[in-house]
Amino acid sequence: MIRTARFSFLHFFLLLISFCAFSTPVMAGIRVGLALDKGGRDDKSFNAAAFKGATDAEKKLGIQLKTVESSDDVSLEPSLRTFAQKGFPLVIAVGFVQRDAVEKIATEFPNTHFVLIDATTQNTNVRSVVFKEHEGSFLVGAISAMASKSHKVGFIGGMDIPMIRRFQMGYEAGAKHMDPSIKVLTNYVGSSSDAWRNPSKAKELALSQYHKGVDVIFVPAGASGLGVFDAAEQLQKLAVGCDSNQNWVKPGRILTSMLKKVDVTVYQAIEMETKNIFKGGTYDLGIAEGALDYSLDEFNRALITPAMEKKVNLIKSDILKKKIQVPDYYLTMKKMPSSK
């Protein structure tokens, strides 16, 4: 009996050693700094997705989250610097506008880990995450063309910059893949970072497009997109959301949303930090990595028929199989952008 008990205890002890040796330790309670751009956590789009990923990690991984929202671009660098100076092991910067600040501060604080969303830098302590926006835009472009009765669709971007041109090129290609004769009207909200939170201007542009015969508008413009949704509701037209699933914002008026899974990206980066397996470098994510898609739920199910769903899923499959080559605006540029 005693011998059996000793054997059982020894067996358990060896198993415990084995588990400790091969399992990845989780560091609960680490501090994570999240710096959002001017769009803020309430943009129901890009920043909201990042904030969701971080708060999910706070609940599930037990981290201590500190979030800052900058009212202007000038305050971005001081916010990041404060996190680093206070010893936060992980700092997450959301938005291409923070690229230069991250590069500078990551150089000054080489032992701090950074995550940069939507731009790249060469610092080895920075995990730069960018997305193949043109792929997801192609999908919603195809859906827009299938839903359009006027054979006119619209695109309203935030700023006229390479990244948003990439959205536009993919969207137009997707629409013309389904309807070669379709017309695509394009506008941009503004030329400064305020373009991401100017819903009144976006609404004005949307109303103009709708009055010109457009019946579906795709709007990668951050919080400004909410103005387009208002216009769609007012005139009983359709809009396409971006970054987050925005179908719920105006049920029955949001045809679909182009999902850019920033929330998953942020959560995974935090999880890596808690497991002490953080890796720097550049990660370019697309449909193949599950980072881009279109949304379908109870809020837009009535707008997308089973036949439309079948066609867009076939398109997605053909993109994965490289039967469809989605045009990429970056490849038309002489120099690839390091900051989008």
C-alpha positions as a Markdown table, in Angstrom:
| # | Residue | x | y | z |
|---|---|---|---|---|
| 1 | Met | 0.0 | 0.0 | 0.0 |
| 2 | Ile | 2.8 | 2.4 | 1.0 |
| 3 | Arg | 4.8 | 1.4 | -2.1 |
| 4 | Thr | 1.8 | 2.1 | -4.3 |
| 5 | Ala | 1.3 | 5.5 | -2.7 |
| 6 | Arg | 5.0 | 6.3 | -3.2 |
| 7 | Phe | 4.8 | 5.2 | -6.8 |
| 8 | Ser | 1.6 | 7.3 | -7.4 |
| 9 | Phe | 3.2 | 10.4 | -5.8 |
| 10 | Leu | 6.5 | 9.9 | -7.8 |
| 11 | His | 4.4 | 9.5 | -11.0 |
| 12 | Phe | 2.5 | 12.7 | -10.3 |
| 13 | Phe | 5.7 | 14.6 | -9.5 |
| 14 | Leu | 7.3 | 13.5 | -12.8 |
| 15 | Leu | 4.2 | 14.5 | -14.7 |
| 16 | Leu | 4.3 | 17.9 | -13.0 |
| 17 | Ile | 7.9 | 18.4 | -13.9 |
| 18 | Ser | 7.2 | 17.4 | -17.5 |
| 19 | Phe | 4.2 | 19.8 | -17.7 |
| 20 | Cys | 6.2 | 22.7 | -16.3 |
| 21 | Ala | 9.1 | 22.0 | -18.7 |
| 22 | Phe | 7.0 | 21.9 | -21.8 |
| 23 | Ser | 4.1 | 24.2 | -21.2 |
| 24 | Thr | 4.3 | 27.9 | -22.0 |
| 25 | Pro | 4.0 | 30.0 | -18.8 |
| 26 | Val | 1.4 | 32.7 | -18.8 |
| 27 | Met | 2.2 | 36.0 | -17.1 |
| 28 | Ala | -1.1 | 37.3 | -15.7 |
| 29 | Gly | -1.4 | 40.9 | -14.7 |
| 30 | Ile | 1.1 | 42.4 | -17.2 |
| 31 | Arg | 0.5 | 46.0 | -18.1 |
| 32 | Val | -0.5 | 46.8 | -21.7 |
| 33 | Gly | -0.7 | 50.3 | -23.2 |
| 34 | Leu | -3.1 | 50.9 | -26.0 |
| 35 | Ala | -2.8 | 54.1 | -28.0 |
| 36 | Leu | -5.8 | 54.8 | -30.3 |
| 37 | Asp | -5.6 | 57.3 | -33.1 |
| 38 | Lys | -8.0 | 60.3 | -33.5 |
| 39 | Gly | -10.9 | 58.1 | -34.5 |
| 40 | Gly | -11.2 | 56.9 | -30.9 |
| 41 | Arg | -12.8 | 53.9 | -29.4 |
| 42 | Asp | -16.3 | 55.0 | -30.4 |
| 43 | Asp | -15.7 | 55.1 | -34.1 |
| 44 | Lys | -17.6 | 51.8 | -34.5 |
| 45 | Ser | -14.9 | 50.8 | -37.0 |
| 46 | Phe | -11.1 | 50.5 | -36.9 |
| 47 | Asn | -10.3 | 51.8 | -33.4 |
| 48 | Ala | -13.3 | 50.2 | -31.9 |
| 49 | Ala | -12.0 | 46.8 | -33.2 |
| 50 | Ala | -8.6 | 47.3 | -31.7 |
| 51 | Phe | -10.2 | 48.4 | -28.4 |
| 52 | Lys | -12.4 | 45.3 | -28.4 |
| 53 | Gly | -9.4 | 43.0 | -28.9 |
| 54 | Ala | -7.6 | 44.6 | -26.0 |
| 55 | Thr | -10.6 | 44.5 | -23.6 |
| 56 | Asp | -11.2 | 40.9 | -24.5 |
| 57 | Ala | -7.6 | 40.2 | -23.5 |
| 58 | Glu | -8.2 | 42.1 | -20.3 |
| 59 | Lys | -11.1 | 39.9 | -19.4 |
| 60 | Lys | -9.7 | 36.6 | -20.5 |
| 61 | Leu | -6.0 | 36.9 | -19.9 |
| 62 | Gly | -6.0 | 39.1 | -16.8 |
| 63 | Ile | -3.8 | 41.9 | -18.1 |
| 64 | Gln | -3.9 | 45.5 | -16.8 |
| 65 | Leu | -5.0 | 47.6 | -19.7 |
| 66 | Lys | -4.5 | 51.4 | -20.0 |
| 67 | Thr | -6.0 | 53.1 | -23.0 |
| 68 | Val | -5.3 | 56.6 | -24.3 |
| 69 | Glu | -7.1 | 58.4 | -27.1 |
| 70 | Ser | -5.4 | 61.3 | -28.8 |
| 71 | Ser | -7.3 | 64.4 | -29.7 |
| 72 | Asp | -4.6 | 65.4 | -32.2 |
| 73 | Asp | -1.6 | 63.9 | -33.9 |
| 74 | Val | 0.8 | 65.9 | -31.8 |
| 75 | Ser | -0.1 | 64.1 | -28.6 |
| 76 | Leu | 0.5 | 60.6 | -30.1 |
| 77 | Glu | 4.2 | 60.5 | -29.4 |
| 78 | Pro | 4.0 | 61.7 | -25.8 |
| 79 | Ser | 1.4 | 59.0 | -25.0 |
| 80 | Leu | 3.6 | 56.2 | -26.4 |
| 81 | Arg | 6.6 | 57.6 | -24.6 |
| 82 | Thr | 4.8 | 57.7 | -21.3 |
| 83 | Phe | 3.9 | 54.0 | -21.6 |
| 84 | Ala | 7.5 | 53.1 | -22.3 |
| 85 | Gln | 8.9 | 55.3 | -19.5 |
| 86 | Lys | 6.5 | 53.7 | -17.0 |
| 87 | Gly | 7.8 | 50.2 | -17.9 |
| 88 | Phe | 4.8 | 48.8 | -19.8 |
| 89 | Pro | 6.2 | 45.6 | -21.4 |
| 90 | Leu | 3.8 | 45.9 | -24.3 |
| 91 | Val | 2.6 | 49.0 | -26.1 |
| 92 | Ile | 0.1 | 48.9 | -29.0 |
| 93 | Ala | -0.2 | 51.8 | -31.4 |
| 94 | Val | -3.3 | 51.8 | -33.7 |
| 95 | Gly | -3.1 | 53.5 | -37.0 |
| 96 | Phe | -0.5 | 54.4 | -39.7 |
| 97 | Val | -0.3 | 57.9 | -38.3 |
| 98 | Gln | 1.7 | 56.6 | -35.3 |
| 99 | Arg | 4.4 | 55.0 | -37.5 |
| 100 | Asp | 7.1 | 57.6 | -37.0 |
| 101 | Ala | 6.4 | 57.9 | -33.3 |
| 102 | Val | 6.7 | 54.1 | -32.8 |
| 103 | Glu | 9.9 | 53.9 | -34.8 |
| 104 | Lys | 11.5 | 56.7 | -32.7 |
| 105 | Ile | 10.4 | 55.5 | -29.3 |
| 106 | Ala | 11.0 | 51.8 | -30.0 |
| 107 | Thr | 14.6 | 52.8 | -30.8 |
| 108 | Glu | 14.9 | 54.6 | -27.5 |
| 109 | Phe | 13.4 | 51.7 | -25.5 |
| 110 | Pro | 14.7 | 48.5 | -27.1 |
| 111 | Asn | 13.5 | 46.3 | -24.3 |
| 112 | Thr | 9.9 | 47.4 | -24.7 |
| 113 | His | 7.7 | 45.5 | -27.1 |
| 114 | Phe | 5.5 | 47.4 | -29.5 |
| 115 | Val | 2.7 | 46.4 | -31.9 |
| 116 | Leu | 2.1 | 48.8 | -34.8 |
| 117 | Ile | -1.2 | 48.3 | -36.7 |
| 118 | Asp | -1.5 | 49.4 | -40.3 |
| 119 | Ala | 2.1 | 50.4 | -40.9 |
| 120 | Thr | 5.6 | 49.0 | -40.8 |
| 121 | Thr | 9.0 | 49.7 | -39.3 |
| 122 | Gln | 12.3 | 47.9 | -39.2 |
| 123 | Asn | 12.7 | 47.9 | -35.4 |
| 124 | Thr | 13.2 | 44.4 | -34.1 |
| 125 | Asn | 11.1 | 45.0 | -31.0 |
| 126 | Val | 8.1 | 46.1 | -33.1 |
| 127 | Arg | 5.5 | 43.7 | -34.4 |
| 128 | Ser | 4.2 | 45.5 | -37.5 |
| 129 | Val | 0.8 | 44.2 | -38.7 |
| 130 | Val | -0.6 | 45.2 | -42.1 |
| 131 | Phe | -3.5 | 43.9 | -44.1 |
| 132 | Lys | -4.2 | 43.1 | -47.8 |
| 133 | Glu | -7.1 | 45.5 | -47.9 |
| 134 | His | -7.6 | 45.1 | -51.6 |
| 135 | Glu | -8.7 | 41.4 | -51.1 |
| 136 | Gly | -11.5 | 42.1 | -48.7 |
| 137 | Ser | -12.5 | 45.1 | -50.7 |
| 138 | Phe | -12.8 | 42.9 | -53.8 |
| 139 | Leu | -15.3 | 40.7 | -52.0 |
| 140 | Val | -17.6 | 43.6 | -50.9 |
| 141 | Gly | -17.2 | 45.2 | -54.4 |
| 142 | Ala | -18.7 | 42.0 | -55.9 |
| 143 | Ile | -21.5 | 42.0 | -53.3 |
| 144 | Ser | -22.2 | 45.6 | -54.1 |
| 145 | Ala | -22.5 | 45.0 | -57.8 |
| 146 | Met | -24.8 | 42.0 | -57.2 |
| 147 | Ala | -27.1 | 44.2 | -55.0 |
| 148 | Ser | -27.0 | 47.3 | -57.2 |
| 149 | Lys | -30.1 | 47.9 | -59.4 |
| 150 | Ser | -28.8 | 51.1 | -60.9 |
| 151 | His | -25.5 | 49.7 | -62.0 |
| 152 | Lys | -23.8 | 52.5 | -60.1 |
| 153 | Val | -21.9 | 52.1 | -56.9 |
| 154 | Gly | -19.9 | 54.5 | -54.8 |
| 155 | Phe | -16.7 | 54.7 | -52.8 |
| 156 | Ile | -16.1 | 57.3 | -50.1 |
| 157 | Gly | -12.6 | 57.0 | -48.5 |
| 158 | Gly | -11.2 | 59.0 | -45.6 |
| 159 | Met | -8.0 | 60.4 | -46.9 |
| 160 | Asp | -6.6 | 60.1 | -50.4 |
| 161 | Ile | -3.6 | 58.1 | -49.4 |
| 162 | Pro | -2.1 | 54.8 | -50.8 |
| 163 | Met | -3.8 | 52.6 | -48.3 |
| 164 | Ile | -7.2 | 53.9 | -49.1 |
| 165 | Arg | -6.4 | 53.8 | -52.9 |
| 166 | Arg | -5.7 | 50.2 | -52.3 |
| 167 | Phe | -9.3 | 49.7 | -50.9 |
| 168 | Gln | -10.7 | 51.6 | -53.8 |
| 169 | Met | -8.9 | 49.6 | -56.5 |
| 170 | Gly | -9.9 | 46.3 | -54.9 |
| 171 | Tyr | -13.5 | 47.5 | -54.5 |
| 172 | Glu | -13.8 | 48.6 | -58.1 |
| 173 | Ala | -12.2 | 45.4 | -59.4 |
| 174 | Gly | -14.6 | 43.3 | -57.4 |
| 175 | Ala | -17.6 | 45.3 | -58.7 |
| 176 | Lys | -16.5 | 45.0 | -62.3 |
| 177 | His | -15.7 | 41.3 | -61.9 |
| 178 | Met | -19.5 | 40.9 | -61.4 |
| 179 | Asp | -20.6 | 43.6 | -63.8 |
| 180 | Pro | -18.1 | 44.9 | -66.3 |
| 181 | Ser | -20.3 | 47.8 | -67.2 |
| 182 | Ile | -20.9 | 49.1 | -63.7 |
| 183 | Lys | -19.8 | 52.7 | -62.8 |
| 184 | Val | -18.0 | 53.5 | -59.6 |
| 185 | Leu | -18.1 | 57.1 | -58.2 |
| 186 | Thr | -15.3 | 58.0 | -55.9 |
| 187 | Asn | -14.8 | 60.8 | -53.3 |
| 188 | Tyr | -12.5 | 61.4 | -50.3 |
| 189 | Val | -13.6 | 63.1 | -47.1 |
| 190 | Gly | -10.5 | 65.2 | -46.6 |
| 191 | Ser | -6.7 | 65.7 | -46.7 |
| 192 | Ser | -5.9 | 65.6 | -43.0 |
| 193 | Ser | -6.4 | 63.1 | -40.2 |
| 194 | Asp | -9.6 | 64.9 | -39.4 |
| 195 | Ala | -11.1 | 63.1 | -42.4 |
| 196 | Trp | -11.5 | 60.0 | -40.2 |
| 197 | Arg | -14.0 | 61.7 | -37.9 |
| 198 | Asn | -16.0 | 64.1 | -40.1 |
| 199 | Pro | -19.4 | 62.3 | -40.5 |
| 200 | Ser | -21.2 | 65.5 | -41.7 |
| 201 | Lys | -18.8 | 65.9 | -44.7 |
| 202 | Ala | -19.1 | 62.2 | -45.5 |
| 203 | Lys | -22.9 | 62.4 | -45.3 |
| 204 | Glu | -22.8 | 65.4 | -47.8 |
| 205 | Leu | -20.7 | 63.3 | -50.2 |
| 206 | Ala | -22.9 | 60.3 | -49.8 |
| 207 | Leu | -26.1 | 62.3 | -50.5 |
| 208 | Ser | -24.5 | 63.7 | -53.6 |
| 209 | Gln | -23.6 | 60.2 | -54.9 |
| 210 | Tyr | -27.0 | 58.8 | -54.1 |
| 211 | His | -28.7 | 61.6 | -56.0 |
| 212 | Lys | -26.5 | 60.8 | -59.0 |
| 213 | Gly | -27.9 | 57.3 | -59.1 |
| 214 | Val | -25.6 | 55.3 | -56.8 |
| 215 | Asp | -27.4 | 52.8 | -54.7 |
| 216 | Val | -24.6 | 51.2 | -52.7 |
| 217 | Ile | -21.6 | 53.0 | -51.1 |
| 218 | Phe | -18.5 | 51.5 | -49.6 |
| 219 | Val | -17.0 | 53.7 | -46.9 |
| 220 | Pro | -13.5 | 53.0 | -45.5 |
| 221 | Ala | -13.4 | 56.3 | -43.6 |
| 222 | Gly | -13.4 | 55.5 | -39.9 |
| 223 | Ala | -16.0 | 57.4 | -37.8 |
| 224 | Ser | -16.8 | 59.5 | -40.9 |
| 225 | Gly | -18.6 | 56.4 | -42.2 |
| 226 | Leu | -21.4 | 57.0 | -39.8 |
| 227 | Gly | -22.5 | 60.0 | -41.8 |
| 228 | Val | -22.8 | 57.8 | -44.9 |
| 229 | Phe | -24.9 | 55.3 | -43.0 |
| 230 | Asp | -27.2 | 58.2 | -42.0 |
| 231 | Ala | -27.5 | 59.2 | -45.7 |
| 232 | Ala | -28.3 | 55.6 | -46.6 |
| 233 | Glu | -31.1 | 55.5 | -44.0 |
| 234 | Gln | -32.4 | 58.9 | -45.1 |
| 235 | Leu | -32.7 | 58.0 | -48.8 |
| 236 | Gln | -33.4 | 54.3 | -48.3 |
| 237 | Lys | -30.2 | 53.3 | -50.0 |
| 238 | Leu | -27.4 | 50.9 | -49.0 |
| 239 | Ala | -24.0 | 51.3 | -47.6 |
| 240 | Val | -21.1 | 48.9 | -46.9 |
| 241 | Gly | -19.2 | 49.1 | -43.6 |
| 242 | Cys | -15.5 | 48.7 | -43.0 |
| 243 | Asp | -13.0 | 47.2 | -40.5 |
| 244 | Ser | -15.6 | 46.1 | -37.9 |
| 245 | Asn | -18.9 | 44.4 | -38.5 |
| 246 | Gln | -21.1 | 47.5 | -38.8 |
| 247 | Asn | -24.3 | 45.7 | -40.0 |
| 248 | Trp | -26.0 | 46.5 | -36.7 |
| 249 | Val | -25.5 | 50.2 | -36.9 |
| 250 | Lys | -28.3 | 50.7 | -39.4 |
| 251 | Pro | -30.1 | 47.3 | -39.7 |
| 252 | Gly | -31.4 | 46.8 | -43.3 |
| 253 | Arg | -29.3 | 49.7 | -44.7 |
| 254 | Ile | -25.8 | 48.1 | -44.3 |
| 255 | Leu | -25.5 | 45.6 | -47.1 |
| 256 | Thr | -22.4 | 44.0 | -45.5 |
| 257 | Ser | -19.1 | 45.1 | -43.9 |
| 258 | Met | -15.6 | 44.4 | -45.0 |
| 259 | Leu | -14.0 | 42.8 | -42.0 |
| 260 | Lys | -10.4 | 43.7 | -41.1 |
| 261 | Lys | -9.9 | 41.6 | -38.0 |
| 262 | Val | -7.9 | 44.1 | -36.0 |
| 263 | Asp | -9.5 | 42.8 | -32.8 |
| 264 | Val | -8.1 | 39.3 | -33.3 |
| 265 | Thr | -4.7 | 40.7 | -34.2 |
| 266 | Val | -4.5 | 42.8 | -31.0 |
| 267 | Tyr | -5.7 | 39.9 | -28.9 |
| 268 | Gln | -3.1 | 37.5 | -30.3 |
| 269 | Ala | -0.3 | 40.0 | -29.8 |
| 270 | Ile | -1.2 | 40.4 | -26.2 |
| 271 | Glu | -1.6 | 36.7 | -25.7 |
| 272 | Met | 1.9 | 36.2 | -27.1 |
| 273 | Glu | 3.3 | 38.7 | -24.6 |
| 274 | Thr | 1.6 | 37.0 | -21.7 |
| 275 | Lys | 3.2 | 33.7 | -22.8 |
| 276 | Asn | 6.6 | 35.4 | -23.3 |
| 277 | Ile | 6.7 | 34.4 | -27.0 |
| 278 | Phe | 6.4 | 37.9 | -28.5 |
| 279 | Lys | 8.0 | 38.2 | -32.0 |
| 280 | Gly | 8.8 | 41.3 | -33.9 |
| 281 | Gly | 8.8 | 41.6 | -37.7 |
| 282 | Thr | 6.3 | 42.4 | -40.3 |
| 283 | Tyr | 3.1 | 40.4 | -40.8 |
| 284 | Asp | 1.0 | 41.0 | -44.0 |
| 285 | Leu | -2.4 | 39.4 | -43.5 |
| 286 | Gly | -5.1 | 38.6 | -46.0 |
| 287 | Ile | -7.9 | 36.3 | -46.8 |
| 288 | Ala | -5.6 | 33.2 | -46.6 |
| 289 | Glu | -4.7 | 34.1 | -43.0 |
| 290 | Gly | -8.4 | 34.6 | -42.0 |
| 291 | Ala | -7.8 | 38.3 | -41.4 |
| 292 | Leu | -10.2 | 39.7 | -44.1 |
| 293 | Asp | -13.7 | 38.7 | -45.0 |
| 294 | Tyr | -17.2 | 40.0 | -45.5 |
| 295 | Ser | -19.9 | 40.0 | -42.8 |
| 296 | Leu | -23.2 | 38.1 | -42.9 |
| 297 | Asp | -25.6 | 38.0 | -39.9 |
| 298 | Glu | -29.1 | 38.6 | -38.8 |
| 299 | Phe | -28.9 | 42.3 | -39.6 |
| 300 | Asn | -28.2 | 41.9 | -43.3 |
| 301 | Arg | -29.3 | 38.3 | -44.0 |
| 302 | Ala | -32.4 | 39.6 | -45.9 |
| 303 | Leu | -30.2 | 41.7 | -48.2 |
| 304 | Ile | -27.9 | 39.0 | -49.3 |
| 305 | Thr | -29.6 | 36.1 | -51.1 |
| 306 | Pro | -28.3 | 32.5 | -50.9 |
| 307 | Ala | -27.3 | 32.9 | -54.6 |
| 308 | Met | -25.2 | 36.0 | -53.8 |
| 309 | Glu | -23.6 | 34.3 | -50.9 |
| 310 | Lys | -22.7 | 31.3 | -53.0 |
| 311 | Lys | -21.1 | 33.5 | -55.7 |
| 312 | Val | -19.0 | 35.6 | -53.2 |
| 313 | Asn | -17.8 | 32.5 | -51.5 |
| 314 | Leu | -16.7 | 31.1 | -54.8 |
| 315 | Ile | -14.9 | 34.3 | -55.5 |
| 316 | Lys | -13.1 | 34.0 | -52.1 |
| 317 | Ser | -12.1 | 30.5 | -52.9 |
| 318 | Asp | -10.8 | 31.5 | -56.3 |
| 319 | Ile | -8.7 | 34.3 | -54.7 |
| 320 | Leu | -7.2 | 31.7 | -52.3 |
| 321 | Lys | -6.5 | 29.4 | -55.3 |
| 322 | Lys | -5.0 | 32.4 | -57.2 |
| 323 | Lys | -7.5 | 31.9 | -60.0 |
| 324 | Ile | -8.4 | 35.5 | -59.4 |
| 325 | Gln | -5.6 | 38.0 | -59.1 |
| 326 | Val | -6.8 | 41.0 | -57.2 |
| 327 | Pro | -5.2 | 44.2 | -58.4 |
| 328 | Asp | -3.0 | 45.9 | -55.7 |
| 329 | Tyr | -2.5 | 49.7 | -55.8 |
| 330 | Tyr | 0.8 | 49.3 | -54.1 |
| 331 | Leu | 2.2 | 47.4 | -57.1 |
| 332 | Thr | 1.4 | 50.5 | -59.3 |
| 333 | Met | 3.7 | 52.6 | -57.1 |
| 334 | Lys | 7.4 | 53.1 | -57.8 |
| 335 | Lys | 8.1 | 52.9 | -54.1 |
| 336 | Met | 6.2 | 50.7 | -51.6 |
| 337 | Pro | 4.9 | 52.7 | -48.7 |
| 338 | Ser | 6.4 | 52.0 | -45.2 |
| 339 | Ser | 3.7 | 54.1 | -43.7 |
| 340 | Lys | 0.2 | 53.8 | -45.1 |
